[in-house]
Amino acid sequence: MRLDELGTVERELWDSFARGAAVEVPAGAPATESAVRADVIAALLLGTGPGTDPGDRPALRLSGARITGRLDLSFAEITVPVVLADCRFDEVPLLQGARMRELALPGSRLPGLAADTARIDGRLVLAGCRLTGALVLNRAQIVGDLDLREAVVTARKAEAISAVHVAVSGDALCSHLAVQGGFRISGGVIDGEFDLEGASLSNPGGHALDAYHVQITEDFTFHPGFRAEGRIILSGATVSAAIGFCGALLDNAGDVALEAVDVSVTRNVDLGQGLTVVGGVQLDGSRIGTQLSFRDATLTRPGGTALSLRLVQARETDLRTRRPVDGTVDARNARLGTLYDTPDTWPARLRLAEATYDALAHPLTAAERLDWLGRGTDGYLPQPYEQLAAAYRRLGHEDEARTVLLAKQRHRRATLPPHSGAWGHVQDVTVGYGYRPLRAGLWLLALLVCGAVFFGAHPPAPLEAGKAPPFNAVFYTLDLLVPIITFGQEAAFAPCGTGQWLAYGLTAAGWILATTVTAGISRAISRQ
């Protein structure tokens, strides 16, 4: 390139390159004076510029210029830092496969940027940039930070940011990033934090963020002020610290707004403190090291599953939402650790089949907890009752545990045909299915009093006069009621008339009581 062909800014840039001095185009400069050809920049970066002296630290630093033509550095090796601040690019820069020391384009305007498979041995700074086309970073390697703070990327109904399998050795700084279109970073590895505080991602009907199988060494932060229209996909992600959505808004009405299946998080997953979700939250199979929290969150998906916690594992689970979840909460096969909830925010539809919890932070009474179980939509299932009873037993509340197990038997009986449920009714009335043994004693006492009073007033005639023992109404009635033992009264006397029918009734009642007590106690013991 001939020096006499260079424009004013180009010549200044050429002369300052060896020293790494910054060249700034004054604001309001005429277009002809602010223009810098992409070929001039490429020539400097590819080694055709002026020679350097010992002690020089060459760098390309330019601000406020208009870059004309296409800057093509594909597969080039650039050994100097490149800073193009507040510049305007006419065409998409091509950096595929390039290796660079550092690239900073803060505040610049570009029709897109293609840097797939590039390696940058320092920071990639796009803070404050305005891109009207796709930012492509597929399989790029960034040894420092990826800085997208306050950038705006627009590619509606397309992939606005494509960073599949990107590797970032520092932080991914995306606070207040605005994206119109999809943001895909699936398979990415970030050896720092991924910060989306205050970001706005919009891709209605598609994925606002696809972070499938990302690996993040520190926090994955979406709060405060994060907004998304479309689906957020975190499935398969591994986060070595915490995930936070406090104060965020996720909007994907009628569909899943947050898909986080099989996520592994070392510390907390905070989906509370003002989070608003219009659509479903799906956390199936995720493993949370400490607490999963929905404290003060608002979840809305009428007629569908608003919150799916199937197979989730957590030490603590906080379901104290701001108001009752509008939609079904599905916690089947979940391991919830210590469960925090309140009756005021219980969902109307709750699925708890095979769900387990180590403790209830607020046990409440059995009657209140039975209302909680009654919100299930799976019909009769014994396990939720047994799990609740076990939780009461661990607290030493044996009476509450028996109340729950009695309710389980009554629920089961309601599912049986009338003829099969008749014996259940008898067991319930007499001994409460074995969970109310005192009731059998009360029945026995009542029948004993009834028989003793009647036979005391109307003693039966002896079968053999002179040989019968003295008649005792109490022990005669006990002989009729208790089929296992005998006091010699029943065999010695023969009632007639009304007394005979009463004797038959007391004998039948005794056998029914004995049978129901045996069946009920056996059932209760088998569940201990």
Short mmCIF file of C-alpha atoms in Angstrom, two decimals:
data_model
loop_
_atom_site.label_atom_id
_atom_site.label_comp_id
_atom_site.label_asym_id
_atom_site.label_seq_id
_atom_site.Cartn_x
_atom_site.Cartn_y
_atom_site.Cartn_z
CA MET A 1 0.00 0.00 0.00
CA ARG A 2 1.43 3.41 -1.04
CA LEU A 3 1.61 6.06 1.66
CA ASP A 4 0.57 8.82 -0.74
CA GLU A 5 -2.78 7.05 -1.13
CA LEU A 6 -3.62 7.32 2.57
CA GLY A 7 -6.16 9.81 3.84
CA THR A 8 -5.52 12.12 6.76
CA VAL A 9 -6.81 9.78 9.48
CA GLU A 10 -5.34 6.76 7.76
CA ARG A 11 -1.89 8.37 7.67
CA GLU A 12 -2.16 9.34 11.33
CA LEU A 13 -3.17 5.78 12.21
CA TRP A 14 -0.28 4.44 10.13
CA ASP A 15 2.25 6.60 11.90
CA SER A 16 0.95 5.91 15.40
CA PHE A 17 0.71 2.14 15.02
CA ALA A 18 4.27 1.31 16.07
CA ARG A 19 3.93 3.30 19.28
CA GLY A 20 0.41 2.06 20.01
CA ALA A 21 -0.84 5.63 20.28
CA ALA A 22 -4.57 6.27 20.06
CA VAL A 23 -6.06 8.09 17.06
CA GLU A 24 -9.37 9.85 17.65
CA VAL A 25 -11.58 11.25 14.92
CA PRO A 26 -13.27 14.42 16.19
CA ALA A 27 -17.02 14.28 16.56
CA GLY A 28 -18.81 15.91 13.65
CA ALA A 29 -15.90 15.48 11.24
CA PRO A 30 -16.94 15.25 7.56
CA ALA A 31 -17.50 11.75 6.27
CA THR A 32 -14.53 11.99 3.91
CA GLU A 33 -12.22 12.86 6.79
CA SER A 34 -13.54 10.25 9.24
CA ALA A 35 -13.37 7.33 6.81
CA VAL A 36 -10.74 4.64 7.22
CA ARG A 37 -10.54 1.84 4.69
CA ALA A 38 -10.67 -1.69 6.10
CA ASP A 39 -7.74 -2.59 3.84
CA VAL A 40 -5.53 -0.08 5.68
CA ILE A 41 -6.40 -1.64 9.04
CA ALA A 42 -5.79 -5.13 7.65
CA ALA A 43 -2.42 -4.06 6.19
CA LEU A 44 -1.28 -2.75 9.58
CA LEU A 45 -2.43 -5.84 11.44
CA LEU A 46 -0.97 -8.28 8.93
CA GLY A 47 2.52 -6.83 9.17
CA THR A 48 2.84 -4.55 6.14
CA GLY A 49 2.91 -1.39 8.23
CA PRO A 50 5.89 0.65 9.36
CA GLY A 51 8.77 -1.06 11.15
CA THR A 52 9.15 -0.89 14.90
CA ASP A 53 12.08 0.21 17.02
CA PRO A 54 13.31 -1.39 20.21
CA GLY A 55 10.96 -0.50 23.04
CA ASP A 56 7.94 0.05 20.78
CA ARG A 57 4.67 -1.55 21.76
CA PRO A 58 2.61 -1.62 18.57
CA ALA A 59 -1.18 -1.55 18.83
CA LEU A 60 -4.06 -0.37 16.70
CA ARG A 61 -6.17 2.14 18.62
CA LEU A 62 -8.78 4.10 16.70
CA SER A 63 -12.01 5.78 17.80
CA GLY A 64 -14.83 7.63 16.09
CA ALA A 65 -13.99 6.46 12.55
CA ARG A 66 -16.12 5.01 9.80
CA ILE A 67 -14.64 1.72 8.56
CA THR A 68 -15.36 1.35 4.85
CA GLY A 69 -15.09 -1.91 2.97
CA ARG A 70 -14.88 -5.35 4.55
CA LEU A 71 -12.37 -5.99 7.31
CA ASP A 72 -11.28 -9.55 6.54
CA LEU A 73 -8.86 -11.07 9.05
CA SER A 74 -9.98 -14.66 8.62
CA PHE A 75 -7.39 -17.20 9.83
CA ALA A 76 -4.86 -14.42 10.40
CA GLU A 77 -2.55 -14.23 13.40
CA ILE A 78 -2.68 -10.77 14.93
CA THR A 79 0.01 -10.15 17.53
CA VAL A 80 -1.05 -6.66 18.67
CA PRO A 81 -4.08 -5.40 20.63
CA VAL A 82 -6.91 -4.00 18.49
CA VAL A 83 -9.16 -1.26 19.86
CA LEU A 84 -11.80 0.23 17.54
CA ALA A 85 -13.99 2.33 19.80
CA ASP A 86 -17.17 4.13 18.71
CA CYS A 87 -16.51 3.20 15.08
CA ARG A 88 -19.07 2.51 12.36
CA PHE A 89 -18.57 -0.50 10.12
CA ASP A 90 -20.10 -0.59 6.65
CA GLU A 91 -19.74 -4.35 6.35
CA VAL A 92 -19.54 -7.35 8.67
CA PRO A 93 -15.97 -7.90 9.96
CA LEU A 94 -14.71 -11.42 9.24
CA LEU A 95 -12.58 -12.94 12.00
CA GLN A 96 -13.24 -16.66 11.51
CA GLY A 97 -10.33 -18.74 12.68
CA ALA A 98 -8.22 -15.68 13.53
CA ARG A 99 -5.88 -15.60 16.48
CA MET A 100 -5.66 -12.25 18.25
CA ARG A 101 -4.16 -10.79 21.39
CA GLU A 102 -7.16 -8.63 22.34
CA LEU A 103 -10.15 -7.20 20.47
CA ALA A 104 -12.16 -4.28 21.82
CA LEU A 105 -14.97 -2.61 19.85
CA PRO A 106 -16.70 -0.61 22.62
CA GLY A 107 -19.57 1.59 21.48
CA SER A 108 -19.15 0.65 17.82
CA ARG A 109 -21.93 0.06 15.30
CA LEU A 110 -21.73 -3.03 13.12
CA PRO A 111 -23.98 -4.91 10.72
CA GLY A 112 -22.81 -8.08 12.47
CA LEU A 113 -19.59 -9.83 13.50
CA ALA A 114 -18.35 -13.24 12.38
CA ALA A 115 -15.72 -14.62 14.79
CA ASP A 116 -16.48 -18.33 14.89
CA THR A 117 -13.50 -20.57 15.78
CA ALA A 118 -11.44 -17.44 16.56
CA ARG A 119 -9.01 -17.45 19.47
CA ILE A 120 -8.52 -14.28 21.47
CA ASP A 121 -5.72 -14.40 24.03
CA GLY A 122 -7.26 -11.61 26.06
CA ARG A 123 -10.63 -9.85 26.30
CA LEU A 124 -13.31 -9.59 23.65
CA VAL A 125 -15.02 -6.28 24.40
CA LEU A 126 -18.30 -5.44 22.67
CA ALA A 127 -19.68 -3.30 25.48
CA GLY A 128 -22.11 -0.66 24.26
CA CYS A 129 -22.01 -1.97 20.67
CA ARG A 130 -25.00 -1.82 18.34
CA LEU A 131 -25.21 -4.81 16.00
CA THR A 132 -27.95 -4.95 13.38
CA GLY A 133 -26.99 -8.49 12.38
CA ALA A 134 -25.79 -11.69 13.97
CA LEU A 135 -22.90 -11.98 16.40
CA VAL A 136 -21.29 -15.35 15.65
CA LEU A 137 -18.87 -16.81 18.20
CA ASN A 138 -19.33 -20.54 17.61
CA ARG A 139 -16.40 -22.52 19.07
CA ALA A 140 -14.48 -19.32 19.71
CA GLN A 141 -11.90 -19.34 22.50
CA ILE A 142 -11.60 -16.23 24.68
CA VAL A 143 -8.84 -16.37 27.25
CA GLY A 144 -10.10 -13.28 29.09
CA ASP A 145 -13.58 -11.84 29.61
CA LEU A 146 -16.40 -11.72 27.10
CA ASP A 147 -17.82 -8.23 27.63
CA LEU A 148 -21.28 -7.58 26.15
CA ARG A 149 -22.46 -5.08 28.73
CA GLU A 150 -25.13 -2.68 27.42
CA ALA A 151 -24.72 -4.04 23.89
CA VAL A 152 -27.72 -4.21 21.55
CA VAL A 153 -27.95 -7.08 19.06
CA THR A 154 -30.89 -7.20 16.65
CA ALA A 155 -31.71 -10.07 14.30
CA ARG A 156 -35.42 -10.68 14.68
CA LYS A 157 -36.72 -14.19 13.94
CA ALA A 158 -33.12 -15.40 13.62
CA GLU A 159 -30.10 -16.27 15.75
CA ALA A 160 -28.97 -12.88 17.00
CA ILE A 161 -26.10 -14.30 19.08
CA SER A 162 -24.71 -17.71 18.21
CA ALA A 163 -21.97 -18.84 20.60
CA VAL A 164 -22.27 -22.63 20.48
CA HIS A 165 -19.40 -24.32 22.35
CA VAL A 166 -17.73 -20.99 23.08
CA ALA A 167 -14.97 -21.21 25.70
CA VAL A 168 -14.46 -18.20 27.97
CA SER A 169 -11.64 -18.34 30.50
CA GLY A 170 -12.94 -15.29 32.37
CA ASP A 171 -16.43 -13.89 32.97
CA ALA A 172 -19.29 -13.56 30.50
CA LEU A 173 -20.42 -10.01 31.31
CA CYS A 174 -23.84 -9.45 29.76
CA SER A 175 -25.49 -7.02 32.15
CA HIS A 176 -28.08 -4.80 30.45
CA LEU A 177 -27.54 -6.62 27.16
CA ALA A 178 -30.51 -6.23 24.79
CA VAL A 179 -31.14 -8.96 22.21
CA GLN A 180 -33.88 -9.09 19.59
CA GLY A 181 -33.75 -12.66 18.30
CA GLY A 182 -32.31 -15.87 19.66
CA PHE A 183 -29.30 -16.09 21.98
CA ARG A 184 -27.66 -19.52 21.77
CA ILE A 185 -24.70 -20.46 23.94
CA SER A 186 -25.33 -24.20 24.20
CA GLY A 187 -22.32 -26.26 25.17
CA GLY A 188 -20.42 -23.17 26.27
CA VAL A 189 -17.78 -23.28 29.00
CA ILE A 190 -17.32 -20.20 31.19
CA ASP A 191 -14.56 -20.28 33.81
CA GLY A 192 -16.12 -17.42 35.75
CA GLU A 193 -19.58 -15.97 36.22
CA PHE A 194 -22.28 -15.53 33.60
CA ASP A 195 -23.93 -12.22 34.48
CA LEU A 196 -27.20 -11.25 32.78
CA GLU A 197 -28.30 -8.67 35.34
CA GLY A 198 -30.80 -6.26 33.79
CA ALA A 199 -30.55 -7.92 30.37
CA SER A 200 -33.51 -7.98 27.97
CA LEU A 201 -33.89 -10.97 25.63
CA SER A 202 -36.79 -11.12 23.18
CA ASN A 203 -37.61 -13.92 20.78
CA PRO A 204 -41.38 -14.58 20.94
CA GLY A 205 -42.28 -18.12 19.97
CA GLY A 206 -38.66 -19.26 20.13
CA HIS A 207 -35.80 -19.48 22.60
CA ALA A 208 -34.79 -16.21 24.18
CA LEU A 209 -31.75 -17.98 25.63
CA ASP A 210 -30.52 -21.47 24.81
CA ALA A 211 -27.84 -22.35 27.36
CA TYR A 212 -28.21 -26.11 27.02
CA HIS A 213 -25.34 -28.00 28.68
CA VAL A 214 -23.32 -24.90 29.59
CA GLN A 215 -20.66 -25.23 32.26
CA ILE A 216 -20.18 -22.26 34.57
CA THR A 217 -17.56 -22.15 37.30
CA GLU A 218 -19.17 -19.34 39.32
CA ASP A 219 -22.65 -17.78 39.53
CA PHE A 220 -25.25 -17.79 36.75
CA THR A 221 -27.06 -14.54 37.50
CA PHE A 222 -30.30 -13.22 36.00
CA HIS A 223 -31.18 -10.67 38.68
CA PRO A 224 -32.22 -8.04 39.22
CA GLY A 225 -34.15 -6.58 36.30
CA PHE A 226 -33.73 -9.44 33.82
CA ARG A 227 -36.49 -9.68 31.19
CA ALA A 228 -37.12 -12.45 28.68
CA GLU A 229 -39.81 -13.01 26.07
CA GLY A 230 -39.57 -16.56 24.81
CA ARG A 231 -38.16 -19.73 26.35
CA ILE A 232 -35.12 -19.80 28.63
CA ILE A 233 -33.30 -23.16 28.25
CA LEU A 234 -30.80 -24.19 30.93
CA SER A 235 -31.24 -27.96 30.64
CA GLY A 236 -28.14 -30.01 31.36
CA ALA A 237 -26.25 -27.00 32.73
CA THR A 238 -23.59 -27.42 35.41
CA VAL A 239 -23.15 -24.43 37.72
CA SER A 240 -20.48 -24.64 40.39
CA ALA A 241 -21.99 -21.81 42.45
CA ALA A 242 -25.61 -20.53 42.31
CA ILE A 243 -28.39 -19.58 39.89
CA GLY A 244 -30.47 -16.50 40.66
CA PHE A 245 -33.60 -15.03 39.05
CA CYS A 246 -34.68 -12.59 41.78
CA GLY A 247 -36.86 -9.81 40.40
CA ALA A 248 -36.78 -11.20 36.84
CA LEU A 249 -39.70 -11.41 34.40
CA LEU A 250 -40.04 -14.50 32.20
CA ASP A 251 -42.84 -14.34 29.65
CA ASN A 252 -43.75 -17.26 27.43
CA ALA A 253 -47.50 -17.51 27.90
CA GLY A 254 -49.09 -20.86 27.16
CA ASP A 255 -45.74 -22.67 27.03
CA VAL A 256 -42.68 -23.36 29.17
CA ALA A 257 -40.94 -20.13 30.13
CA LEU A 258 -38.00 -21.70 32.00
CA GLU A 259 -36.72 -25.13 30.99
CA ALA A 260 -34.04 -26.28 33.43
CA VAL A 261 -34.10 -30.08 33.23
CA ASP A 262 -31.21 -32.10 34.71
CA VAL A 263 -29.37 -29.02 35.92
CA SER A 264 -26.63 -29.52 38.52
CA VAL A 265 -26.05 -26.61 40.92
CA THR A 266 -23.61 -26.71 43.83
CA ARG A 267 -25.37 -24.06 45.93
CA ASN A 268 -28.76 -22.30 45.65
CA VAL A 269 -31.30 -21.91 42.88
CA ASP A 270 -33.17 -18.73 43.78
CA LEU A 271 -36.40 -18.36 41.82
CA GLY A 272 -38.03 -16.00 44.26
CA GLN A 273 -37.83 -12.48 45.65
CA GLY A 274 -40.10 -10.92 43.06
CA LEU A 275 -39.65 -13.32 40.13
CA THR A 276 -42.67 -13.26 37.81
CA VAL A 277 -43.22 -16.12 35.37
CA VAL A 278 -45.96 -16.17 32.75
CA GLY A 279 -45.70 -19.73 31.51
CA GLY A 280 -44.33 -22.93 33.00
CA VAL A 281 -41.20 -23.60 35.05
CA GLN A 282 -39.69 -27.03 34.43
CA LEU A 283 -36.92 -28.25 36.76
CA ASP A 284 -37.29 -32.01 36.31
CA GLY A 285 -34.32 -34.06 37.46
CA SER A 286 -32.28 -31.08 38.66
CA ARG A 287 -29.90 -31.46 41.59
CA ILE A 288 -29.54 -28.48 43.92
CA GLY A 289 -26.80 -28.54 46.55
CA THR A 290 -28.56 -26.40 49.14
CA GLN A 291 -31.84 -24.49 48.70
CA LEU A 292 -34.39 -24.29 45.91
CA SER A 293 -36.46 -21.19 46.63
CA PHE A 294 -39.67 -19.76 45.17
CA ARG A 295 -40.13 -17.35 48.08
CA ASP A 296 -42.26 -14.37 46.97
CA ALA A 297 -42.40 -15.54 43.32
CA THR A 298 -45.47 -15.34 41.08
CA LEU A 299 -46.06 -18.31 38.74
CA THR A 300 -48.90 -18.30 36.23
CA ARG A 301 -49.91 -20.96 33.71
CA PRO A 302 -53.70 -21.44 33.89
CA GLY A 303 -54.85 -24.90 32.88
CA GLY A 304 -51.31 -26.30 32.63
CA THR A 305 -48.33 -27.29 34.74
CA ALA A 306 -46.99 -24.05 36.16
CA LEU A 307 -44.20 -25.72 38.15
CA SER A 308 -42.70 -29.14 37.47
CA LEU A 309 -40.34 -30.50 40.14
CA ARG A 310 -40.32 -34.15 39.09
CA LEU A 311 -37.23 -36.00 40.38
CA VAL A 312 -35.76 -32.77 41.77
CA GLN A 313 -33.27 -33.16 44.63
CA ALA A 314 -32.61 -30.34 47.11
CA ARG A 315 -31.66 -29.97 50.76
CA GLU A 316 -34.34 -27.34 51.26
CA THR A 317 -37.33 -26.33 49.15
CA ASP A 318 -39.18 -23.09 49.80
CA LEU A 319 -42.61 -22.96 48.15
CA ARG A 320 -43.85 -19.82 49.90
CA THR A 321 -44.82 -17.98 46.72
CA ARG A 322 -46.29 -14.49 46.72
CA ARG A 323 -49.73 -15.95 45.97
CA PRO A 324 -50.98 -19.44 45.12
CA VAL A 325 -49.47 -20.83 41.93
CA ASP A 326 -51.95 -20.44 39.07
CA GLY A 327 -51.66 -23.89 37.55
CA THR A 328 -50.58 -27.36 38.63
CA VAL A 329 -47.52 -28.00 40.78
CA ASP A 330 -46.04 -31.40 39.89
CA ALA A 331 -43.57 -32.73 42.48
CA ARG A 332 -43.77 -36.43 41.69
CA ASN A 333 -40.71 -38.44 42.81
CA ALA A 334 -39.03 -35.28 44.10
CA ARG A 335 -36.71 -35.25 47.12
CA LEU A 336 -37.43 -31.89 48.69
CA GLY A 337 -35.37 -31.99 51.91
CA THR A 338 -36.82 -29.56 54.43
CA LEU A 339 -40.04 -28.18 52.96
CA TYR A 340 -41.19 -24.61 53.64
CA ASP A 341 -44.76 -23.70 52.74
CA THR A 342 -47.86 -21.96 54.08
CA PRO A 343 -51.59 -22.70 53.59
CA ASP A 344 -52.14 -19.24 52.13
CA THR A 345 -50.02 -20.09 49.07
CA TRP A 346 -50.85 -23.75 48.51
CA PRO A 347 -51.67 -24.40 44.84
CA ALA A 348 -55.13 -25.62 43.94
CA ARG A 349 -53.67 -28.63 42.08
CA LEU A 350 -50.72 -30.53 43.53
CA ARG A 351 -49.12 -33.82 42.49
CA LEU A 352 -47.07 -35.49 45.24
CA ALA A 353 -46.87 -39.15 44.13
CA GLU A 354 -43.66 -40.66 45.58
CA ALA A 355 -42.40 -37.21 46.66
CA THR A 356 -40.35 -37.28 49.86
CA TYR A 357 -39.25 -34.65 52.35
CA ASP A 358 -37.08 -34.93 55.43
CA ALA A 359 -39.03 -32.43 57.49
CA LEU A 360 -41.84 -29.89 57.34
CA ALA A 361 -40.62 -26.51 58.54
CA HIS A 362 -44.25 -25.69 59.41
CA PRO A 363 -45.91 -29.04 60.29
CA LEU A 364 -49.40 -27.56 60.97
CA THR A 365 -52.18 -29.83 62.18
CA ALA A 366 -53.08 -33.08 60.50
CA ALA A 367 -56.42 -31.61 59.42
CA GLU A 368 -54.66 -28.74 57.62
CA ARG A 369 -52.12 -31.07 56.02
CA LEU A 370 -54.89 -33.38 54.84
CA ASP A 371 -56.37 -30.42 52.98
CA TRP A 372 -52.93 -30.05 51.39
CA LEU A 373 -52.90 -33.70 50.30
CA GLY A 374 -56.49 -33.37 49.12
CA ARG A 375 -55.32 -31.01 46.37
CA GLY A 376 -53.73 -33.96 44.58
CA THR A 377 -54.93 -34.73 41.07
CA ASP A 378 -53.72 -38.35 40.83
CA GLY A 379 -56.61 -40.03 42.66
CA TYR A 380 -55.92 -42.35 45.59
CA LEU A 381 -52.21 -42.87 46.28
CA PRO A 382 -51.04 -44.30 49.64
CA GLN A 383 -47.47 -42.94 49.58
CA PRO A 384 -48.24 -39.22 50.17
CA TYR A 385 -50.21 -40.16 53.31
CA GLU A 386 -47.46 -42.47 54.56
CA GLN A 387 -44.80 -39.81 53.89
CA LEU A 388 -46.78 -37.21 55.85
CA ALA A 389 -47.37 -39.65 58.71
CA ALA A 390 -43.63 -40.42 58.83
CA ALA A 391 -42.88 -36.69 59.05
CA TYR A 392 -45.23 -36.38 62.05
CA ARG A 393 -43.64 -39.40 63.72
CA ARG A 394 -40.18 -37.89 63.39
CA LEU A 395 -41.54 -34.89 65.28
CA GLY A 396 -43.05 -37.16 67.94
CA HIS A 397 -46.64 -36.32 66.91
CA GLU A 398 -48.01 -39.87 66.96
CA ASP A 399 -51.67 -38.80 67.19
CA GLU A 400 -51.32 -36.64 64.07
CA ALA A 401 -49.65 -39.54 62.25
CA ARG A 402 -52.57 -41.86 63.08
CA THR A 403 -55.04 -39.23 61.89
CA VAL A 404 -53.26 -39.11 58.53
CA LEU A 405 -53.18 -42.90 58.16
CA LEU A 406 -56.88 -43.10 59.06
CA ALA A 407 -57.60 -40.55 56.33
CA LYS A 408 -55.61 -42.71 53.92
CA GLN A 409 -57.88 -45.71 54.64
CA ARG A 410 -61.00 -43.59 54.20
CA HIS A 411 -59.72 -42.26 50.88
CA ARG A 412 -59.00 -45.80 49.73
CA ARG A 413 -62.47 -46.94 50.80
CA ALA A 414 -64.04 -44.17 48.69
CA THR A 415 -62.46 -45.73 45.60
CA LEU A 416 -63.98 -49.18 46.25
CA PRO A 417 -67.43 -50.37 45.11
CA PRO A 418 -70.11 -50.26 47.85
CA HIS A 419 -70.06 -53.97 48.61
CA SER A 420 -66.26 -53.95 49.01
CA GLY A 421 -66.31 -50.86 51.17
CA ALA A 422 -68.87 -52.20 53.66
CA TRP A 423 -66.28 -54.01 55.76
CA GLY A 424 -64.18 -50.85 55.71
CA HIS A 425 -67.10 -48.91 57.15
CA VAL A 426 -67.37 -51.43 59.97
CA GLN A 427 -63.64 -51.17 60.75
CA ASP A 428 -63.83 -47.38 60.64
CA VAL A 429 -66.81 -47.15 63.00
CA THR A 430 -65.49 -49.70 65.47
CA VAL A 431 -61.72 -49.13 65.72
CA GLY A 432 -60.86 -46.46 63.15
CA TYR A 433 -59.01 -49.06 61.05
CA GLY A 434 -56.84 -49.83 64.07
CA TYR A 435 -55.68 -46.22 64.48
CA ARG A 436 -58.37 -45.53 67.12
CA PRO A 437 -58.05 -48.57 69.46
CA LEU A 438 -59.74 -46.73 72.35
CA ARG A 439 -62.91 -46.69 70.28
CA ALA A 440 -63.16 -50.52 70.55
CA GLY A 441 -62.96 -50.24 74.33
CA LEU A 442 -65.77 -47.70 74.35
CA TRP A 443 -67.94 -49.96 72.19
CA LEU A 444 -67.20 -52.90 74.48
CA LEU A 445 -68.03 -50.85 77.56
CA ALA A 446 -71.29 -49.59 76.04
CA LEU A 447 -72.41 -53.08 75.05
CA LEU A 448 -71.35 -54.45 78.44
CA VAL A 449 -73.44 -51.85 80.27
CA CYS A 450 -76.40 -52.45 77.98
CA GLY A 451 -76.27 -56.25 78.46
CA ALA A 452 -75.60 -56.06 82.20
CA VAL A 453 -78.54 -53.71 82.78
CA PHE A 454 -80.95 -55.84 80.73
CA PHE A 455 -79.92 -59.21 82.09
CA GLY A 456 -79.74 -57.81 85.60
CA ALA A 457 -83.39 -56.90 85.27
CA HIS A 458 -84.33 -60.03 83.29
CA PRO A 459 -82.02 -62.85 84.35
CA PRO A 460 -82.17 -65.93 82.09
CA ALA A 461 -83.30 -69.29 83.46
CA PRO A 462 -80.61 -71.87 84.31
CA LEU A 463 -80.32 -74.85 82.02
CA GLU A 464 -80.04 -77.29 84.95
CA ALA A 465 -81.53 -76.09 88.20
CA GLY A 466 -79.33 -76.72 91.18
CA LYS A 467 -76.18 -77.16 89.09
CA ALA A 468 -75.83 -73.66 87.60
CA PRO A 469 -73.47 -71.18 89.31
CA PRO A 470 -74.92 -68.00 90.81
CA PHE A 471 -75.97 -65.70 87.95
CA ASN A 472 -73.88 -62.56 87.36
CA ALA A 473 -75.21 -60.18 84.71
CA VAL A 474 -71.82 -58.52 84.06
CA PHE A 475 -69.86 -61.75 83.56
CA TYR A 476 -72.72 -63.30 81.60
CA THR A 477 -72.58 -60.34 79.20
CA LEU A 478 -68.76 -60.62 79.00
CA ASP A 479 -69.15 -64.31 78.10
CA LEU A 480 -71.37 -63.27 75.21
CA LEU A 481 -69.13 -60.40 74.05
CA VAL A 482 -65.66 -61.92 74.35
CA PRO A 483 -65.37 -65.04 72.21
CA ILE A 484 -61.90 -66.02 73.38
CA ILE A 485 -62.47 -66.48 77.13
CA THR A 486 -65.32 -67.94 79.23
CA PHE A 487 -66.57 -67.36 82.75
CA GLY A 488 -68.97 -70.33 82.73
CA GLN A 489 -72.06 -68.14 82.61
CA GLU A 490 -73.14 -68.47 78.98
CA ALA A 491 -73.19 -72.29 79.05
CA ALA A 492 -75.22 -72.40 82.27
CA PHE A 493 -78.10 -70.08 81.38
CA ALA A 494 -80.57 -69.91 78.49
CA PRO A 495 -82.27 -66.57 77.78
CA CYS A 496 -85.59 -66.47 76.00
CA GLY A 497 -87.65 -63.94 74.12
CA THR A 498 -86.07 -60.50 73.89
CA GLY A 499 -83.14 -61.69 76.00
CA GLN A 500 -82.35 -64.40 73.46
CA TRP A 501 -82.20 -61.90 70.58
CA LEU A 502 -80.06 -59.56 72.68
CA ALA A 503 -77.70 -62.46 73.42
CA TYR A 504 -77.41 -63.20 69.70
CA GLY A 505 -76.69 -59.52 69.00
CA LEU A 506 -74.04 -59.29 71.71
CA THR A 507 -72.32 -62.46 70.46
CA ALA A 508 -72.26 -61.14 66.87
CA ALA A 509 -71.03 -57.75 68.05
CA GLY A 510 -68.27 -59.46 70.01
CA TRP A 511 -67.05 -61.38 66.98
CA ILE A 512 -67.17 -58.24 64.81
CA LEU A 513 -65.22 -56.25 67.41
CA ALA A 514 -62.64 -59.01 67.79
CA THR A 515 -62.18 -59.35 64.04
CA THR A 516 -61.94 -55.62 63.36
CA VAL A 517 -59.57 -55.07 66.27
CA THR A 518 -57.31 -57.86 65.04
CA ALA A 519 -57.35 -56.60 61.44
CA GLY A 520 -56.87 -52.97 62.43
CA ILE A 521 -54.04 -53.59 64.89
CA SER A 522 -52.28 -55.87 62.38
CA ARG A 523 -52.50 -53.11 59.76
CA ALA A 524 -51.23 -50.47 62.16
CA ILE A 525 -48.31 -52.63 63.30
CA SER A 526 -47.34 -53.47 59.71
CA ARG A 527 -46.99 -49.71 58.96
CA GLN A 528 -44.74 -48.96 61.95
#
